[in-house]
Amino acid sequence: MSVISINNLKKSFGKTNALKGISFEINKGEIFGFIGPNGAGKSTTIRCLLGLIKADEGTCMIEGLDGWQESVLAHEKIAYVPGDVNLWPNLTGGQIIDVLLSFKNKKHTKKTDELIKLFDFDASKKARSYSKGNRQKVALIAALSSDADIYIFDEPTSGLDPLMEQVFQDYVLKLKDEGKTILLSSHILSEVEKLCDQIAIIKEGNIIEIGSLKDMQHLTRTNFEIISDIKIDGLENIKGLHNIKQEDNNLKVQVDTNNIDAFMKHINQYHINYLTSSAPTLEDLFLRYYEKEGA
Amino acid sequence: MFSKTLSLLWFYLKKDKFKNICWIIAIVAFLVGIAGMYPSLFKTPEDLMAIGITMQSPSMIAMAGPLYGNSYHVANVMANNLLIFIVLMAVIMSMMLSIKNTREVEEDGLLEMINSYCIGRCANTLAVFLEVLIINIIISILITLGLTTLNIEGIDFIGSLVMGSSIGLSGIIFSCITLVISQLFVSARSVRVVSYSFMAFTYLFRAITDVSNQDLSWLSPMAWAIKTEVFVSNKILPLFLLTIFSIIFLVLSIFLNNKRDMNQGYIKIKEGKKVGKGFLLTKLGFIYKLDRVLIYGWLIGLAILGASYGSVFNQVGSFANNEMYAKLLESVNSNNFALALIPMISLISAILTIIPAVLIINHLLSDEKSERIEQLLALPMSRNKLLTSHLFWSILVGIIGIFLAQYCTYAAALSVMDSPLPLKDFMLSALNALPIILIFIGLAVFFVGWLKKYMSILWLYLIFGFIVVYFGALINIPEWITKLSPFGLINRVPIDNINWLVFIIMIIIAIVLTVLGYIGYNKRDIKK
Ligand SMILES: Nc1ncnc2c1ncn2[C@@H]1O[C@H](COP(=O)(O)OP(=O)(O)O)[C@@H](O)[C@H]1O
Ligand SMILES: [Mg+2]
């Protein structure tokens, strides 16, 4: 059953067509990665879903509730962390967390205290003195301790240091274990790669690819670096090799993921002294995609 | 300890050159320019008498200090009218500079960088002091020369010198006090808040003691410039006090500076609240907490304004000599001058009540611009509820503001008049002006709903209303123009009765605007 379903969503701001027909579904218990470069339309999609802005066309539903018309009901099920968190400067972080919780009819619980500790957050300072990362922590702590069914994160770690990013990622996995549904927008590819079951790639207001990381591997290449006793010949007979760099016994090559088998069989005929392979990343996938488009 | 002070001073003088020159020109030009206009403003002894009497009223003494001298002439009236304001300008300039170049550069880490160039531990404090000293000396000299060359009877060289130096020294002493404060607190914000609060306190203390017991006002350094009784007896003691205490505070600040570490202070700011409790956690409480300072600030201001109007009620007779007021009073066909003032005061109070009421509604827009509002609207909170929580406080402030101002006018008038006016007159007048406030609140909601980019039009419309109120009575503005503003629509209560039909129609307009605003707000995008 899909918890979030977005169907042919279109939105323009004046002359900018921010969304040109976005569709995707998120199933219960899934971590859904929403990835794309800056200005691709991630935040706009999320704002439509939250009923902050009205779609020109198409629908977005949260558990069967219309994001625009029934937004208040829908919001009872969700917790949202915006990308750029701004706070009320004359309240302390702790006060804002509790205000946000209470407006969700939730209370400051033990879990809230745990999260404050986990994120190493000083809740007693006025919000005006917080850095971007600390402001983000306020929104994260309020969202994570609110015990929602659905979590929507818009680039939640863009201000966090690597240690806190890790804390956040661990927590997201914990939420998944509890059966929560998560929409995670990001332009940090490694994060999405690590956490997400399903991934949608958005570019200039269009979804250009959707599926699991595995499904997308036809788009990806694996990088090999090989040192053999003698020079490896006959590479030109194998399909799907790219950027071959060969110096005597030393070979660097990118192999289309579909063609790895043929490639491995070929090099098996040689005595290999050294081999590393790096798994495809979403960066590669992106590059590859743009290459394909350009061609 | 002080090594390289002079190079630092040179650096600051160069860095702040433009700003400092602007301040110097503004202060000197303001004082000398306006002083130069005095002979033409007050041509006859009667003119001087009229302003002199006005300045002797308690509210004016509170504002500007006592008027010295047995007779009124241009010199002492000018000094009384202008001195405190010029002193305030010099004080604010000096304090701004002293905060900027001490805690603020320290907080920004700039000082650390500067200090790595083998600069003495206390060099910065001394350099900032010297910078302020130089600027204030320049100001003093220019004022002395400027006033002397005006060639006005009674404004002589000695008096000008006393006035100039009292202004400069006031700037210097508050700078030295700020230097001490900036040693105490770690954050520039705390230094700023404490310094300006201290300044406000010395001003208020002077205001109160000048009215009640002028010996006590010697305790406020803000009073010392006035205590020179410039152009009347040119007392030197206050200048001496200003100098001595400047030195004391300077030495103290250097002592404190020398004993502390970089980025440390002596007073720990108490920790903020770690959790939110009680009223804050309700929607109304949350908005209240955000707007608290604004609400109380304006309400206190309105109360003071009302009281100061009330305190001149016993003297309205003397205003009748004044051409402007005479015209004003003529236009209402009333020979009871005091009574005729009430509608005017209620309209001015209404204008000043509208400002905070609209500002509260306007918070919806500033929160939208900063994207804070996203976090609220992503919660199960409808736009209607959010709008209503703001509207509640806006209307409440609107109602309390106008009635409070009118009540304070009444209370102050009660204490000064032989035959006081009844409270009912004041309250009816406030009630009469209430629909104007509600219309403006309704307009604000309407703009939030439909025309969020054009909120400035609402402010212009309010200024238009002010012009209608203020000048409408003096010059002849065609009636159809005054009727374009709600301020021009209502009767002059208590001289006339409330026009209930107009009252109800205005309330209905306010409600319609508000409802339309709600509809628009629900339909539109929430975005930057
Ligand atoms: N309020 C707005 N007004 C005008 N243009 C906007 C607004 N919000 C977003 N856009 C435009 O829509 C496009 C998508 O923006 P956004 O959804 O914020 O991208 P992302 O979150 O993926 O970085 C961008 O081209 C952006 O300039
Ligand atoms: Mg974004």
Tab-separated table of N, CA, C and O in Angstrom, chain A residues 56 82 87 96 245:
chain	number	residue	atom	x	y	z
A	56	ASP	N	-0.348	23.242	-9.729
A	56	ASP	CA	-1.130	23.706	-10.868
A	56	ASP	C	-1.954	22.556	-11.438
A	56	ASP	O	-3.063	22.737	-11.918
A	82	PRO	N	12.583	20.940	7.333
A	82	PRO	CA	12.913	21.693	6.124
A	82	PRO	C	14.421	21.733	5.881
A	82	PRO	O	15.212	21.429	6.778
A	87	LEU	N	14.589	29.869	12.826
A	87	LEU	CA	13.887	29.778	14.109
A	87	LEU	C	13.536	31.169	14.631
A	87	LEU	O	13.999	32.171	14.101
A	96	ILE	N	11.630	26.009	21.596
A	96	ILE	CA	11.080	25.801	20.253
A	96	ILE	C	10.750	24.330	20.030
A	96	ILE	O	9.693	23.990	19.489
A	245	LYS	N	42.688	2.741	-19.698
A	245	LYS	CA	44.031	3.324	-19.569
A	245	LYS	C	44.979	2.175	-19.291
A	245	LYS	O	44.880	1.528	-18.249
